[in-house]
Coordinates of C-alpha atoms and ligand atoms in Angstrom, one line a residue:
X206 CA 203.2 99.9 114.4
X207 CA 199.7 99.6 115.6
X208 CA 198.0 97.4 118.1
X209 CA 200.3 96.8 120.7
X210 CA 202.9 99.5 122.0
X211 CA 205.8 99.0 124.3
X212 CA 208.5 101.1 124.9
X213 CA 211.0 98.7 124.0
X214 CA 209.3 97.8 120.9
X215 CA 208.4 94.4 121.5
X216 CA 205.7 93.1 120.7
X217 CA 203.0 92.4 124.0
X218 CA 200.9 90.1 124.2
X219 CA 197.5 90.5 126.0
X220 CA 196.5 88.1 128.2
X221 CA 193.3 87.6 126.5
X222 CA 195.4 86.5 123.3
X223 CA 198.1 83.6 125.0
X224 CA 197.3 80.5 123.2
X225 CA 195.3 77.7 125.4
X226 CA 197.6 75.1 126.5
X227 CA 198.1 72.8 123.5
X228 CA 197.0 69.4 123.5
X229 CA 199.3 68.2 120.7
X230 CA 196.4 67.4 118.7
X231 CA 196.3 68.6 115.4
X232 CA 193.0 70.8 114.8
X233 CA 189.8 69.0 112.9
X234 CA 189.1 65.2 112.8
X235 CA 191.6 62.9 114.5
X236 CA 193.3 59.7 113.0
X237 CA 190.8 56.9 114.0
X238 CA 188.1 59.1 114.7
X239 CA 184.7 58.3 113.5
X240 CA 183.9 60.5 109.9
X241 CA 181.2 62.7 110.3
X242 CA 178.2 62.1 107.8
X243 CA 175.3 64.1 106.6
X244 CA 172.0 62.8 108.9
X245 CA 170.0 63.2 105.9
X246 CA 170.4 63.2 102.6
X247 CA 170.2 66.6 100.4
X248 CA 167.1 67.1 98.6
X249 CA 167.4 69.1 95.5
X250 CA 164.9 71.3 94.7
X251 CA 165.7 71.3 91.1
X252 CA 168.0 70.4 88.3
X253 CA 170.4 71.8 86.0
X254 CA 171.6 70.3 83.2
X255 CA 175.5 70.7 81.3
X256 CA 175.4 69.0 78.0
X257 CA 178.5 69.0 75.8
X258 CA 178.8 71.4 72.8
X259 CA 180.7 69.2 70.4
X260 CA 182.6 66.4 69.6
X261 CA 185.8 65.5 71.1
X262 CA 187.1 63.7 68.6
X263 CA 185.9 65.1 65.0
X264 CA 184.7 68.6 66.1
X265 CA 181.4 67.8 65.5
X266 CA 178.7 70.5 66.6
X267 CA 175.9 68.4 68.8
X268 CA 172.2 69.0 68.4
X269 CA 169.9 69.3 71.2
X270 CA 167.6 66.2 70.1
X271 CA 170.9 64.1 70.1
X272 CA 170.8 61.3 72.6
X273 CA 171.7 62.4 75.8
X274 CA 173.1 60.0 79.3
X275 CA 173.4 61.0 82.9
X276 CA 177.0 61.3 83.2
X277 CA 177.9 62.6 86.5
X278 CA 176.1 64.6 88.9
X279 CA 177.3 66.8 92.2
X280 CA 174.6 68.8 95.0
X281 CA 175.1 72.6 94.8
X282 CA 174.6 74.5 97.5
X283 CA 174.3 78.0 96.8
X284 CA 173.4 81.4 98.3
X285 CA 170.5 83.1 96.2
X286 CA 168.5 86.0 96.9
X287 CA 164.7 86.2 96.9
X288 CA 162.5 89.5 97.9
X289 CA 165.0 91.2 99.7
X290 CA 166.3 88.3 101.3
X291 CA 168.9 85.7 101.0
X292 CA 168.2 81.5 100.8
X293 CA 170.5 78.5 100.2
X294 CA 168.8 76.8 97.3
X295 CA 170.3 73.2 96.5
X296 CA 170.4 72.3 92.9
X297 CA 171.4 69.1 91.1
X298 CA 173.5 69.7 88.5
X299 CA 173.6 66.5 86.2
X300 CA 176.6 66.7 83.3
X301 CA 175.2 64.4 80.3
X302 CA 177.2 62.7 78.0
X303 CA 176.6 62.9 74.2
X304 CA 177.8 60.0 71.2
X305 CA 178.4 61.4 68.3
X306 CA 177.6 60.0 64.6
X307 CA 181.4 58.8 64.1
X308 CA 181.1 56.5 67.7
X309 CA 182.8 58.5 70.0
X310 CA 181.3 60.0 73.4
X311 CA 182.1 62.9 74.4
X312 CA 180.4 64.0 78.6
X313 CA 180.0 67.4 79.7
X314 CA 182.5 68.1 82.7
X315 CA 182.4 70.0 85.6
X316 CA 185.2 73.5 85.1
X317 CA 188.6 72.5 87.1
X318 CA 190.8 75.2 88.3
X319 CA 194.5 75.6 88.6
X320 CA 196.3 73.4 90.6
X321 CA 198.8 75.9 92.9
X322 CA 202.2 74.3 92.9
X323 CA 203.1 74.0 96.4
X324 CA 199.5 73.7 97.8
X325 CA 197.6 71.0 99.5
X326 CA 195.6 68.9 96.9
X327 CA 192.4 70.0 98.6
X328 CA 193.1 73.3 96.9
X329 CA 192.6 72.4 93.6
X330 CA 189.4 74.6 92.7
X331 CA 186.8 73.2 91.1
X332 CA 182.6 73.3 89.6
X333 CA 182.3 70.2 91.1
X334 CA 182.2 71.6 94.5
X335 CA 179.1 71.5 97.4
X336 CA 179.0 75.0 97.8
X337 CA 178.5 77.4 95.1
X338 CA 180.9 80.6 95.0
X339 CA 178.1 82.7 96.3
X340 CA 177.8 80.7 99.7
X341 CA 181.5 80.3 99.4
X342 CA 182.4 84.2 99.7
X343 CA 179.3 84.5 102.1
X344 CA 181.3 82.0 104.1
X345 CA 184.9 83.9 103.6
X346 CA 182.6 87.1 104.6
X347 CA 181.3 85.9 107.9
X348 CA 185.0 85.0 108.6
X349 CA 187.5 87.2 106.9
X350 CA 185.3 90.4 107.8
X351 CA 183.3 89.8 110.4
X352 CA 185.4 88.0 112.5
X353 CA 183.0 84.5 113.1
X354 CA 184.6 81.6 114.2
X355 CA 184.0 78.3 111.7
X356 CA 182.2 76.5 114.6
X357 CA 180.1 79.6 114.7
X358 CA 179.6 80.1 111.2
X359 CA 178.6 76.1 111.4
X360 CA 175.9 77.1 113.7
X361 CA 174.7 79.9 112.2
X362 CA 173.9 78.3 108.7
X363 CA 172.4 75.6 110.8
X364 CA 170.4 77.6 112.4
X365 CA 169.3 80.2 110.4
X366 CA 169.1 78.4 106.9
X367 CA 169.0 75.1 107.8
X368 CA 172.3 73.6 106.4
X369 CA 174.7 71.7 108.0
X370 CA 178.3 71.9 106.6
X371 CA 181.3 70.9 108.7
X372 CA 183.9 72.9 110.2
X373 CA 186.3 71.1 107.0
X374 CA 184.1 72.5 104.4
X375 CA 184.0 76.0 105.9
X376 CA 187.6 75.8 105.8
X377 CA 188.3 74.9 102.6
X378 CA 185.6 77.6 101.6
X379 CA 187.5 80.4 102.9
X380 CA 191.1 78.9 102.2
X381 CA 189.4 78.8 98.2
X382 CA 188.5 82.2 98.3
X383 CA 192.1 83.4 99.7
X384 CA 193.5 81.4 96.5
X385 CA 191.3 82.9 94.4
X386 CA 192.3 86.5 95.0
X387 CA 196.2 85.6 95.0
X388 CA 196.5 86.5 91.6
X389 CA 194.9 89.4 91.9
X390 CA 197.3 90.5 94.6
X391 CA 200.3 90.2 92.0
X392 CA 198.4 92.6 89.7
X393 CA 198.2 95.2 92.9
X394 CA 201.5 95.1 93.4
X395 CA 202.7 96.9 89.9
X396 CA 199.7 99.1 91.0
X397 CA 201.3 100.1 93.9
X398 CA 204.5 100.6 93.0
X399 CA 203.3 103.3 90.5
X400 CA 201.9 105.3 93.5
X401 CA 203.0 108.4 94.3
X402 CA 202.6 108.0 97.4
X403 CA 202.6 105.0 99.4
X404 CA 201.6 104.4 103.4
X405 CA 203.1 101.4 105.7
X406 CA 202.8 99.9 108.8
X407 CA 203.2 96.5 110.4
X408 CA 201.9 94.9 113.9
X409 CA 202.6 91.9 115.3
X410 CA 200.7 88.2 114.1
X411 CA 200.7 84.6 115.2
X412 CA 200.6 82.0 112.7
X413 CA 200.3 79.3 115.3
X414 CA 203.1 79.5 117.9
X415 CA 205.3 81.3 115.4
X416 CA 205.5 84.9 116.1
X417 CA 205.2 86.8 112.4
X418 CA 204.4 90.1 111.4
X419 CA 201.7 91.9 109.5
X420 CA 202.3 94.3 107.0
X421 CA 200.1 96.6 105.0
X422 CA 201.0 98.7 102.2
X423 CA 199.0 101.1 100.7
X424 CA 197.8 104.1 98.4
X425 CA 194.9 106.1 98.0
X426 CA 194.1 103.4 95.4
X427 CA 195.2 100.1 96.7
X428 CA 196.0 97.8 100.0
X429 CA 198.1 94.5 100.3
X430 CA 198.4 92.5 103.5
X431 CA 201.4 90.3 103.9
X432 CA 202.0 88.0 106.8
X433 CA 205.4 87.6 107.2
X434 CA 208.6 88.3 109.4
X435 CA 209.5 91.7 110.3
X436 CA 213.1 91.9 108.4
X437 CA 213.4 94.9 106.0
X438 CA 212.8 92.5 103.0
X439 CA 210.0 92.0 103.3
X440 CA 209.1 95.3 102.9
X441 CA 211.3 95.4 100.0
X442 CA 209.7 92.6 98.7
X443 CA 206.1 94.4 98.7
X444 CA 207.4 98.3 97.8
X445 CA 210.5 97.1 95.9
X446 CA 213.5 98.7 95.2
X447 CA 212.5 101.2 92.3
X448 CA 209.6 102.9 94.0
X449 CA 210.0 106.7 92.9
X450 CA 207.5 108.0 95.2
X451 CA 207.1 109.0 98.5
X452 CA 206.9 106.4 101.7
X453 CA 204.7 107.2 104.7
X454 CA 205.6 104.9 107.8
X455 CA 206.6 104.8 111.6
X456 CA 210.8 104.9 112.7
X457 CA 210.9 101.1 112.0
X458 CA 214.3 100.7 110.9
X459 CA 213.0 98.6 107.9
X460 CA 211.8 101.6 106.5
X461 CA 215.1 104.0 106.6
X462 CA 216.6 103.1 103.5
X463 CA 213.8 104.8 101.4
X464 CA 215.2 108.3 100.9
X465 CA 212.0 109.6 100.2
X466 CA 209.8 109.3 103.8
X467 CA 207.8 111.1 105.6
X468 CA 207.7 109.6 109.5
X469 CA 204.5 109.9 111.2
X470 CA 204.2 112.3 113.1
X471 CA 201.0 111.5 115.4
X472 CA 203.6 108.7 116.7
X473 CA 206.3 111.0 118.2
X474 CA 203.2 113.2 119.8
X475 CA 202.1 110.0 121.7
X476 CA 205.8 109.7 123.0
X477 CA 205.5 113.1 124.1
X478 CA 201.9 112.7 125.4
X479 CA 203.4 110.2 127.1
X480 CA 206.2 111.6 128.7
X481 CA 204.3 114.7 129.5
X482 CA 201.9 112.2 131.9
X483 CA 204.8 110.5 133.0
X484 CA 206.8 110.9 136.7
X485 CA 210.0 112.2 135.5
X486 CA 209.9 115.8 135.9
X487 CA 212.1 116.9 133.2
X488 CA 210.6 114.5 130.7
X489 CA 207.1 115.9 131.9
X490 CA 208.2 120.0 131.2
X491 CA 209.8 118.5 127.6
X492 CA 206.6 116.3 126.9
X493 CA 204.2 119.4 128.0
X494 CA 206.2 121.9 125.9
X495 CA 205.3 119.6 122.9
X496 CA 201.8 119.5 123.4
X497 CA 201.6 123.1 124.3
X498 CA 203.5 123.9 121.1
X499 CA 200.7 123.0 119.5
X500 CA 202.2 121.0 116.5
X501 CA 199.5 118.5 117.3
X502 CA 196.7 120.5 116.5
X503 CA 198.4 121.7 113.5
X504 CA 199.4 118.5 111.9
X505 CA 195.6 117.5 113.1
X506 CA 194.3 120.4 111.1
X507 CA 196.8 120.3 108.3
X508 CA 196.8 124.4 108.4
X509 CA 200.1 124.4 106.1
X510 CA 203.6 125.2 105.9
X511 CA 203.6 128.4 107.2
X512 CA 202.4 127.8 110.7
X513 CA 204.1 124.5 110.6
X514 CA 207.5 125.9 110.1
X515 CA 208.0 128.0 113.1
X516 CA 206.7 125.5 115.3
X517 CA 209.1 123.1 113.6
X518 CA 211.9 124.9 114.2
X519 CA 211.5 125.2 117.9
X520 CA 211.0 122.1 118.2
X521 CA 214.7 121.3 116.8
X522 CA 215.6 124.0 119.1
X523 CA 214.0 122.3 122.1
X524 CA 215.5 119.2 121.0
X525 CA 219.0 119.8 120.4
X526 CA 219.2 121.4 124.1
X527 CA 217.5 118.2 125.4
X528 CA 219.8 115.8 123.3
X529 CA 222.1 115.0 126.5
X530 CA 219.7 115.1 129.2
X531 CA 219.9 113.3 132.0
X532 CA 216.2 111.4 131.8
X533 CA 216.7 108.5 129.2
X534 CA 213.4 108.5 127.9
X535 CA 214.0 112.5 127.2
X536 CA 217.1 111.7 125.4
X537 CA 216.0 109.0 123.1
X538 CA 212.7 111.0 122.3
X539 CA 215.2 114.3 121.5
X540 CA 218.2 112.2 119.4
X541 CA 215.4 110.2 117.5
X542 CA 213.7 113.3 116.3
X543 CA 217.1 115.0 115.3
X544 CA 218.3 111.9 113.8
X545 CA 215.1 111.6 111.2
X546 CA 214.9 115.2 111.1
X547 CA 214.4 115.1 107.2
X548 CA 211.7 112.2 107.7
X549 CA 209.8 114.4 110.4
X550 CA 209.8 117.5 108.1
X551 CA 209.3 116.3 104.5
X552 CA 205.4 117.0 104.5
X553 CA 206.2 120.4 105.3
X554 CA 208.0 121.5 101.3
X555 CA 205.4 118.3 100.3
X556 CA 202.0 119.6 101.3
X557 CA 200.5 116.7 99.2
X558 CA 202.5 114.3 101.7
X559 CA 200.2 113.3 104.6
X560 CA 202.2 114.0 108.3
X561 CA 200.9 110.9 109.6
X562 CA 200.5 107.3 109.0
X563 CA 196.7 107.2 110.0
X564 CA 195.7 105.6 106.7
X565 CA 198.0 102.4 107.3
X566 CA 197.1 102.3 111.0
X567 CA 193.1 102.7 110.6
X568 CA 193.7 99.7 107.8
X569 CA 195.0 97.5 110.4
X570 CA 192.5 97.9 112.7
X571 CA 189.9 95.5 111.6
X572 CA 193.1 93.1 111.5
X573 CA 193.7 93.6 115.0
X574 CA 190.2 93.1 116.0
X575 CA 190.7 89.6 113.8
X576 CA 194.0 88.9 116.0
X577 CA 192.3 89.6 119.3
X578 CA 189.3 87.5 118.4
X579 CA 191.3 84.5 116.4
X580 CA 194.9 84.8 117.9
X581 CA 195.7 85.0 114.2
X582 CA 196.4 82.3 111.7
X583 CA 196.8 78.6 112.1
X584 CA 199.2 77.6 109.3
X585 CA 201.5 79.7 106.3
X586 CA 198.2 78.7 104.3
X587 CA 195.7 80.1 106.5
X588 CA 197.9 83.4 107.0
X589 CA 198.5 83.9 102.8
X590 CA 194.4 83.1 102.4
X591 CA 193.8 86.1 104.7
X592 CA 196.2 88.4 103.6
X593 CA 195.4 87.8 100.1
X594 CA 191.4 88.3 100.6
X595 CA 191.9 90.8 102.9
X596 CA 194.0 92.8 100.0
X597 CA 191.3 92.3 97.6
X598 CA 189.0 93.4 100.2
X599 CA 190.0 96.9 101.2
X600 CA 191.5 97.7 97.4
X601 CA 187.9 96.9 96.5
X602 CA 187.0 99.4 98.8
X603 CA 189.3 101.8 98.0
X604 CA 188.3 101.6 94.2
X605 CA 185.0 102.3 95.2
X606 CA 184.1 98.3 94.1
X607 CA 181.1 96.0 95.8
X608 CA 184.0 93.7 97.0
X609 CA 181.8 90.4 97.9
X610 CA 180.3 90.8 94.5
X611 CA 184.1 91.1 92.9
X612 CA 185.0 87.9 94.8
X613 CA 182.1 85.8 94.1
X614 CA 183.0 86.5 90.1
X615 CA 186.6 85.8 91.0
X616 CA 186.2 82.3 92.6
X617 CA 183.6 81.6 89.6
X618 CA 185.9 82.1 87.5
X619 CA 188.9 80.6 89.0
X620 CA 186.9 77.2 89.7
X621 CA 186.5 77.3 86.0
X622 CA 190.3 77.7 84.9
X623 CA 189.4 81.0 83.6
X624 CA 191.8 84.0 84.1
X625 CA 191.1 86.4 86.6
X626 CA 189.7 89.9 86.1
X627 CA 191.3 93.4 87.6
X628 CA 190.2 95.6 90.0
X629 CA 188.4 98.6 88.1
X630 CA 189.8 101.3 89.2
X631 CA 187.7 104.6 89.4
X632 CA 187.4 106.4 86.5
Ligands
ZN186 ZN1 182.5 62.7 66.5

């Protein structure tokens, strides 16, 4: 678990991060309330032009001098870049419509996306959109990564490029790309499973008042994010049951019916660091004995089995004689180690199995940044958007893959209908 530690393992909540007193409102425009309209019209700097290839009826192949009508036509706004730099450049794009020698006409359309059963209608991605998928991912960027609030983003583009698009768009934007990566998350999942070993680790989340969980699994290769409860399905759910390899994860409970698992270690030092500092004298001599053994250092270092081993056995040693001791916090500390004893020690006949879940934690660390900043997630949509680009994101990463360039050809191609592409992985 990262983020926020108690000793009863519940999660707390800083006070920086209690909600604001609700008004019962529902965020964005209220019923009755005056729309919001562009001041002034968009001005296109230039035109593109969709014509239709062939016939819709009888196949036929059209010509460029055939006869050509203004059909439809939708502002683009789109991020491009110029000398280094980035602008917004709006284009007009204009889809014509074409007759054809036999009578029939036939109009260029704008690509339309899959409709998500089970989604808002708003989601149904399409060409015909305001913002192009460059803009769009820029927007997901500012948000996803860099942790800017859609009022902020609102006044940043404003501001530093001169267009205005409303807190609604942005939304939908960001929500868009989240839809487009979805797919791509299934894919990562077979991925994973075929890891030989995998990291996970979970810390708490609010999706609006509801108190949720977010889980990360990963491998050297790939990283889902799942918002969710914290029962051991959904774990199961992400790893699944036929995962052959090797899981690295904390003493969650959710996590003991993989056989395979190393616990991680750095946890159990920071109990005994933090007995060691405590006011109980015996839990102070049995915290201070661990940190004096050393094994921190040596997990730290990874110096191998046969320095490890020793140590390891004194420490079961040390344990066993402090399983009935009189300080609670002692006890627990000593019966939890002896109870996972195979968990604590697999890395030690595995020297390719990590001793500690730092992976997992360090990938939920810009995640808890986002939670202290955003209090989380708004709606089951909002929380499966961010989980989904934020999978895409660091797998990206991991794969060694630009990951805003990835997503900008993903929500391309998913506004056209088109199939989404894999993560490469490195060759
Ligand atoms: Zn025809």
């Amino acid at each position: 678990m990262s983020g926020s530690r108690t000793q009863s393992g519940s999660p707390q909540v800083a006070p920086s991060s209690l909600p604001v007193t609700p008004s019962g409102r529902k965020p964005g425009k209220q019923p009755g309330a005056k729309g919001v309209w562009r001041s002034a019209p968009l001005e296109a700097e230039g035109t593109r032009n969709h014509y239709p290839a062939a016939c819709a009826i009888c196949g036929t192949v059209f010509e460029l001098w055939d006869p050509n009508r203004g059909h439809s036509a939708h502002f683009v706004l789109d991020l491009e870049p110029v000398g280094g730099g980035i602008r917004i450049a709006c284009l007009r794009h204009i889809h014509h419509a074409t007759q054809c020698a036999c009578g029939a006409v036939t109009a260029a359309r704008p690509g339309m996306g899959v409709l998500i059963p089970g989604r808002s209608r708003d989601l149904l991605l399409s060409e015909a959109c305001l913002v192009g998928p460059t803009l769009a991912t820029f927007i997901a960027a500012l948000s996803v990564r860099y942790h800017i609030s859609r009022t902020r983003i609102r006044e940043f583009l404003a501001g530093w490029f001169g267009v205005t698009l409303s807190v609604g768009t942005l939304d939908r934007c960001i929500r868009e790309v989240g839809v487009a990566c979805e797919p791509v998350v299934e894919t990562l999942l077979d991925d994973l499973r075929q890891a030989g070993v995998i990291h996970a680790d979970e810390t708490p989340w609010r999706q609006k008042e509801k108190r949720c969980w977010l889980w990360v699994v990963l491998s050297s290769t790939t990283a889902i994010f799942h918002i969710g409860s914290r029962q051991g399905e959904e774990i199961r759910d992400l790893i699944g049951d036929a995962f052959l390899g090797w899981l690295v994860s904390d003493g969650y409970g959710a996590y003991r019916s993989y056989k395979k698992r190393q616990r991680c270690l750095a946890h159990l030092i920071r109990k005994g660091v933090a007995l060691a500092g405590g006011l109980n004298p015996q839990g102070a001599h049995f915290g201070a004995w661990l940190l004096r053994e050393g094994l921190i250092h040596e997990v730290a270092e990874g110096t191998g089995a046969r320095i490890v081993n020793p140590i390891l056995a004194r420490l079961k040693r040390a344990c066993k004689r402090h399983r009935d001791d009189e300080a609670e916090k002692v006890r627990a500390l000593a019966r939890e180690v002896l109870n996972d004893w195979t968990a604590i020690t697999a890395f030690v006949t595995n020297p390719d199995l990590p001793a500690t879940n730092n992976e997992a934690e360090r990938a939920l660390r810009d995640a808890v940044i986002a939670r202290r900043i955003s209090h989380g997630t708004r709606s089951e949509e909002g929380s499966a958007a961010y989980a989904a680009t934020m999978s895409v994101l660091e797998t990206c990463r991991r794969r060694g893959v630009d990951p805003w360039a990835f997503i900008t050809d993903l929500l391309t191609d998913a506004r056209r209908g088109l199939p989404h592409r894999a993560i490469p992985l490195p060759a």
